């Protein structure tokens, strides 16, 4: 077996385990999922599972770390200069990322894992927004800047949660346009009927 074939096999095995974990997380918290149950659903040998992970919590942590690394790379691909002409490209990429990891993200956000996933998501968005928006917009009052940041991060993360917990009918493009309009113009900018 070539190295490439081995890598492909590992990726396929991990994808099957991730899919099974996602399915199980829809019906029960992570601390109630057993390796036996997971491997049976994934049709993977227990030994194979232990070749990649110490236990279920290790698997979840590794999956979260992989997702957050990819999310961080996505956020850092857009410096402040790229955002001067609008937020839609980065917002579209964020929603496409979340669509790709939709079921797993939704399961992790809904789970009872001490809200670690949600808090890390908020922290990453807050860090990036405060860094880049600090370069784009001038705030005379640091307290006002902190309130704006809290409002923006809470709104974006709330929108993400609503979308992931719902039926996800809206496309990443539609959500990017809606988010951009609310962020830059507020609700008044949406031209809603009165």
mmCIF file of C-alpha atoms in Angstrom:
data_model
loop_
_atom_site.group_PDB
_atom_site.id
_atom_site.type_symbol
_atom_site.label_atom_id
_atom_site.label_comp_id
_atom_site.label_asym_id
_atom_site.label_seq_id
_atom_site.Cartn_x
_atom_site.Cartn_y
_atom_site.Cartn_z
ATOM 1 C CA UNK A 1 0.000 0.000 0.000
ATOM 2 C CA UNK A 2 1.377 3.408 -0.962
ATOM 3 C CA UNK A 3 1.568 6.304 1.455
ATOM 4 C CA UNK A 4 -1.137 8.136 -0.484
ATOM 5 C CA UNK A 5 -3.476 5.132 -0.245
ATOM 6 C CA UNK A 6 -2.811 4.904 3.492
ATOM 7 C CA UNK A 7 -3.561 8.611 3.944
ATOM 8 C CA UNK A 8 -6.767 8.260 1.956
ATOM 9 C CA UNK A 9 -7.798 5.304 4.090
ATOM 10 C CA UNK A 10 -7.120 7.229 7.302
ATOM 11 C CA UNK A 11 -9.148 10.198 6.021
ATOM 12 C CA UNK A 12 -12.016 7.900 5.048
ATOM 13 C CA UNK A 13 -11.955 6.139 8.439
ATOM 14 C CA UNK A 14 -11.898 9.432 10.315
ATOM 15 C CA UNK A 15 -14.753 10.735 8.152
ATOM 16 C CA UNK A 16 -16.837 7.651 8.987
ATOM 17 C CA UNK A 17 -16.107 8.113 12.697
ATOM 18 C CA UNK A 18 -16.925 11.827 12.479
ATOM 19 C CA UNK A 19 -20.222 11.070 10.730
ATOM 20 C CA UNK A 20 -21.155 8.494 13.368
ATOM 21 C CA UNK A 21 -20.217 10.877 16.183
ATOM 22 C CA UNK A 22 -22.308 13.624 14.611
ATOM 23 C CA UNK A 23 -25.317 11.301 14.421
ATOM 24 C CA UNK A 24 -24.924 10.234 18.042
ATOM 25 C CA UNK A 25 -24.477 13.819 19.264
ATOM 26 C CA UNK A 26 -27.897 14.646 17.827
ATOM 27 C CA UNK A 27 -29.547 12.366 20.366
ATOM 28 C CA UNK A 28 -27.251 12.288 23.399
ATOM 29 C CA UNK A 29 -24.491 14.225 25.141
ATOM 30 C CA UNK A 30 -20.884 13.266 24.463
ATOM 31 C CA UNK A 31 -20.387 11.780 27.930
ATOM 32 C CA UNK A 32 -23.049 9.153 27.169
ATOM 33 C CA UNK A 33 -21.444 7.958 23.920
ATOM 34 C CA UNK A 34 -19.334 4.812 24.143
ATOM 35 C CA UNK A 35 -16.517 3.793 21.839
ATOM 36 C CA UNK A 36 -18.356 0.525 21.159
ATOM 37 C CA UNK A 37 -21.507 2.351 20.111
ATOM 38 C CA UNK A 38 -19.550 4.791 17.944
ATOM 39 C CA UNK A 39 -17.436 2.173 16.174
ATOM 40 C CA UNK A 40 -20.450 -0.064 15.576
ATOM 41 C CA UNK A 41 -22.337 2.801 13.932
ATOM 42 C CA UNK A 42 -19.275 3.806 11.884
ATOM 43 C CA UNK A 43 -18.564 0.160 10.990
ATOM 44 C CA UNK A 44 -14.989 0.601 12.201
ATOM 45 C CA UNK A 45 -12.929 -1.684 14.430
ATOM 46 C CA UNK A 46 -12.387 -0.509 18.018
ATOM 47 C CA UNK A 47 -8.646 -0.977 17.549
ATOM 48 C CA UNK A 48 -8.754 1.370 14.586
ATOM 49 C CA UNK A 49 -10.519 3.963 16.717
ATOM 50 C CA UNK A 50 -7.840 3.680 19.420
ATOM 51 C CA UNK A 51 -5.170 4.024 16.756
ATOM 52 C CA UNK A 52 -6.402 7.595 16.243
ATOM 53 C CA UNK A 53 -7.959 8.662 19.562
ATOM 54 C CA UNK A 54 -7.574 7.958 23.292
ATOM 55 C CA UNK A 55 -11.310 8.163 23.916
ATOM 56 C CA UNK A 56 -14.461 9.951 22.767
ATOM 57 C CA UNK A 57 -13.463 13.214 24.471
ATOM 58 C CA UNK A 58 -10.083 13.144 22.722
ATOM 59 C CA UNK A 59 -11.854 12.626 19.398
ATOM 60 C CA UNK A 60 -14.184 15.572 20.005
ATOM 61 C CA UNK A 61 -11.268 17.756 21.066
ATOM 62 C CA UNK A 62 -9.247 16.828 17.978
ATOM 63 C CA UNK A 63 -12.232 17.526 15.719
ATOM 64 C CA UNK A 64 -12.806 20.900 17.385
ATOM 65 C CA UNK A 65 -9.118 21.776 17.065
ATOM 66 C CA UNK A 66 -9.107 20.888 13.354
ATOM 67 C CA UNK A 67 -12.242 22.950 12.763
ATOM 68 C CA UNK A 68 -10.934 25.938 14.694
ATOM 69 C CA UNK A 69 -7.588 25.844 12.907
ATOM 70 C CA UNK A 70 -9.363 25.910 9.556
ATOM 71 C CA UNK A 71 -11.712 28.663 10.831
ATOM 72 C CA UNK A 72 -8.759 30.707 12.075
ATOM 73 C CA UNK A 73 -7.005 30.353 8.713
ATOM 74 C CA UNK A 74 -10.189 31.529 6.997
ATOM 75 C CA UNK A 75 -10.504 34.601 9.255
ATOM 76 C CA UNK A 76 -6.848 35.538 8.811
ATOM 77 C CA UNK A 77 -7.110 35.341 5.019
ATOM 78 C CA UNK A 78 -8.882 38.718 5.097
ATOM 79 C CA UNK A 79 -6.720 41.602 6.347
ATOM 80 C CA UNK A 80 -8.320 44.961 7.185
ATOM 81 C CA UNK A 81 -7.571 46.343 3.719
ATOM 82 C CA UNK A 82 -9.604 43.555 2.128
ATOM 83 C CA UNK A 83 -12.589 44.444 4.328
ATOM 84 C CA UNK A 84 -12.681 48.158 3.447
ATOM 85 C CA UNK A 85 -14.960 47.479 0.494
ATOM 86 C CA UNK A 86 -17.387 45.213 2.297
ATOM 87 C CA UNK A 87 -17.695 42.221 4.564
ATOM 88 C CA UNK A 88 -19.618 39.934 2.262
ATOM 89 C CA UNK A 89 -16.630 37.859 1.012
ATOM 90 C CA UNK A 90 -15.434 36.921 4.505
ATOM 91 C CA UNK A 91 -18.993 36.386 5.754
ATOM 92 C CA UNK A 92 -19.769 34.139 2.771
ATOM 93 C CA UNK A 93 -16.628 32.097 3.495
ATOM 94 C CA UNK A 94 -17.637 31.802 7.163
ATOM 95 C CA UNK A 95 -21.094 30.506 6.260
ATOM 96 C CA UNK A 96 -19.663 28.146 3.627
ATOM 97 C CA UNK A 97 -17.301 26.783 6.278
ATOM 98 C CA UNK A 98 -20.208 26.306 8.676
ATOM 99 C CA UNK A 99 -22.281 24.667 5.944
ATOM 100 C CA UNK A 100 -19.453 22.203 5.309
ATOM 101 C CA UNK A 101 -19.299 21.335 9.022
ATOM 102 C CA UNK A 102 -23.005 22.012 9.580
ATOM 103 C CA UNK A 103 -24.206 18.891 11.377
ATOM 104 C CA UNK A 104 -21.099 18.597 13.526
ATOM 105 C CA UNK A 105 -21.082 22.322 14.370
ATOM 106 C CA UNK A 106 -24.764 22.185 15.215
ATOM 107 C CA UNK A 107 -24.266 19.128 17.433
ATOM 108 C CA UNK A 108 -21.335 20.731 19.237
ATOM 109 C CA UNK A 109 -23.197 24.012 19.750
ATOM 110 C CA UNK A 110 -26.254 22.172 21.072
ATOM 111 C CA UNK A 111 -24.267 19.799 23.270
ATOM 112 C CA UNK A 112 -23.621 20.127 26.959
ATOM 113 C CA UNK A 113 -19.821 20.209 26.697
ATOM 114 C CA UNK A 114 -19.545 23.145 29.107
ATOM 115 C CA UNK A 115 -20.080 25.499 26.137
ATOM 116 C CA UNK A 116 -16.372 25.245 25.238
ATOM 117 C CA UNK A 117 -17.124 25.151 21.500
ATOM 118 C CA UNK A 118 -19.412 28.197 21.657
ATOM 119 C CA UNK A 119 -17.000 30.197 23.809
ATOM 120 C CA UNK A 120 -14.069 29.405 21.538
ATOM 121 C CA UNK A 121 -16.110 30.411 18.485
ATOM 122 C CA UNK A 122 -17.041 33.719 20.151
ATOM 123 C CA UNK A 123 -13.436 34.360 21.198
ATOM 124 C CA UNK A 124 -12.106 33.787 17.682
ATOM 125 C CA UNK A 125 -14.693 36.081 16.113
ATOM 126 C CA UNK A 126 -14.144 38.731 18.810
ATOM 127 C CA UNK A 127 -10.378 38.669 18.413
ATOM 128 C CA UNK A 128 -10.520 39.029 14.662
ATOM 129 C CA UNK A 129 -13.251 41.662 14.674
ATOM 130 C CA UNK A 130 -11.580 43.819 17.337
ATOM 131 C CA UNK A 131 -8.214 43.648 15.586
ATOM 132 C CA UNK A 132 -9.439 44.421 12.086
ATOM 133 C CA UNK A 133 -12.293 46.762 12.934
ATOM 134 C CA UNK A 134 -9.983 48.739 15.168
ATOM 135 C CA UNK A 135 -8.043 49.523 12.007
ATOM 136 C CA UNK A 136 -11.144 50.335 9.947
ATOM 137 C CA UNK A 137 -13.211 52.397 12.394
ATOM 138 C CA UNK A 138 -12.237 54.958 14.970
ATOM 139 C CA UNK A 139 -13.890 54.870 18.358
ATOM 140 C CA UNK A 140 -13.346 57.830 20.666
ATOM 141 C CA UNK A 141 -14.625 55.945 23.676
ATOM 142 C CA UNK A 142 -13.056 52.546 24.549
ATOM 143 C CA UNK A 143 -16.172 51.560 26.496
ATOM 144 C CA UNK A 144 -18.325 52.262 23.445
ATOM 145 C CA UNK A 145 -15.949 50.163 21.349
ATOM 146 C CA UNK A 146 -16.281 47.272 23.837
ATOM 147 C CA UNK A 147 -20.093 47.490 23.697
ATOM 148 C CA UNK A 148 -20.062 47.528 19.889
ATOM 149 C CA UNK A 149 -17.765 44.519 19.844
ATOM 150 C CA UNK A 150 -19.964 42.578 22.289
ATOM 151 C CA UNK A 151 -23.073 43.429 20.263
ATOM 152 C CA UNK A 152 -21.472 42.464 16.959
ATOM 153 C CA UNK A 153 -19.995 39.175 18.184
ATOM 154 C CA UNK A 154 -23.197 38.217 19.994
ATOM 155 C CA UNK A 155 -25.237 38.979 16.896
ATOM 156 C CA UNK A 156 -23.026 37.086 14.466
ATOM 157 C CA UNK A 157 -22.719 34.055 16.736
ATOM 158 C CA UNK A 158 -26.469 34.179 17.451
ATOM 159 C CA UNK A 159 -27.189 34.224 13.716
ATOM 160 C CA UNK A 160 -24.846 31.260 13.248
ATOM 161 C CA UNK A 161 -26.603 29.332 16.031
ATOM 162 C CA UNK A 162 -30.067 30.103 14.652
ATOM 163 C CA UNK A 163 -29.087 28.997 11.187
ATOM 164 C CA UNK A 164 -27.356 25.800 12.356
ATOM 165 C CA UNK A 165 -30.239 24.854 14.663
ATOM 166 C CA UNK A 166 -32.822 25.558 11.955
ATOM 167 C CA UNK A 167 -33.388 24.003 8.566
ATOM 168 C CA UNK A 168 -30.448 25.845 6.910
ATOM 169 C CA UNK A 169 -32.483 26.789 3.833
ATOM 170 C CA UNK A 170 -30.616 30.058 3.363
ATOM 171 C CA UNK A 171 -27.463 29.924 1.265
ATOM 172 C CA UNK A 172 -24.124 31.223 2.552
ATOM 173 C CA UNK A 173 -24.518 34.096 0.054
ATOM 174 C CA UNK A 174 -27.934 35.071 1.451
ATOM 175 C CA UNK A 175 -26.668 34.958 5.022
ATOM 176 C CA UNK A 176 -23.558 36.945 4.101
ATOM 177 C CA UNK A 177 -25.717 39.676 2.532
ATOM 178 C CA UNK A 178 -28.059 39.757 5.543
ATOM 179 C CA UNK A 179 -25.177 39.825 8.017
ATOM 180 C CA UNK A 180 -23.330 42.538 6.141
ATOM 181 C CA UNK A 181 -26.432 44.721 5.956
ATOM 182 C CA UNK A 182 -27.142 44.334 9.685
ATOM 183 C CA UNK A 183 -23.517 44.933 10.675
ATOM 184 C CA UNK A 184 -22.945 47.967 8.481
ATOM 185 C CA UNK A 185 -26.404 49.555 8.421
ATOM 186 C CA UNK A 186 -28.389 48.052 11.266
ATOM 187 C CA UNK A 187 -31.956 46.878 10.969
ATOM 188 C CA UNK A 188 -32.959 50.164 9.305
ATOM 189 C CA UNK A 189 -30.633 49.277 6.413
ATOM 190 C CA UNK A 190 -32.618 46.135 5.617
ATOM 191 C CA UNK A 191 -35.492 48.205 4.150
ATOM 192 C CA UNK A 192 -38.101 46.223 6.026
ATOM 193 C CA UNK A 193 -41.726 47.332 5.614
ATOM 194 C CA UNK A 194 -43.088 49.350 8.518
#
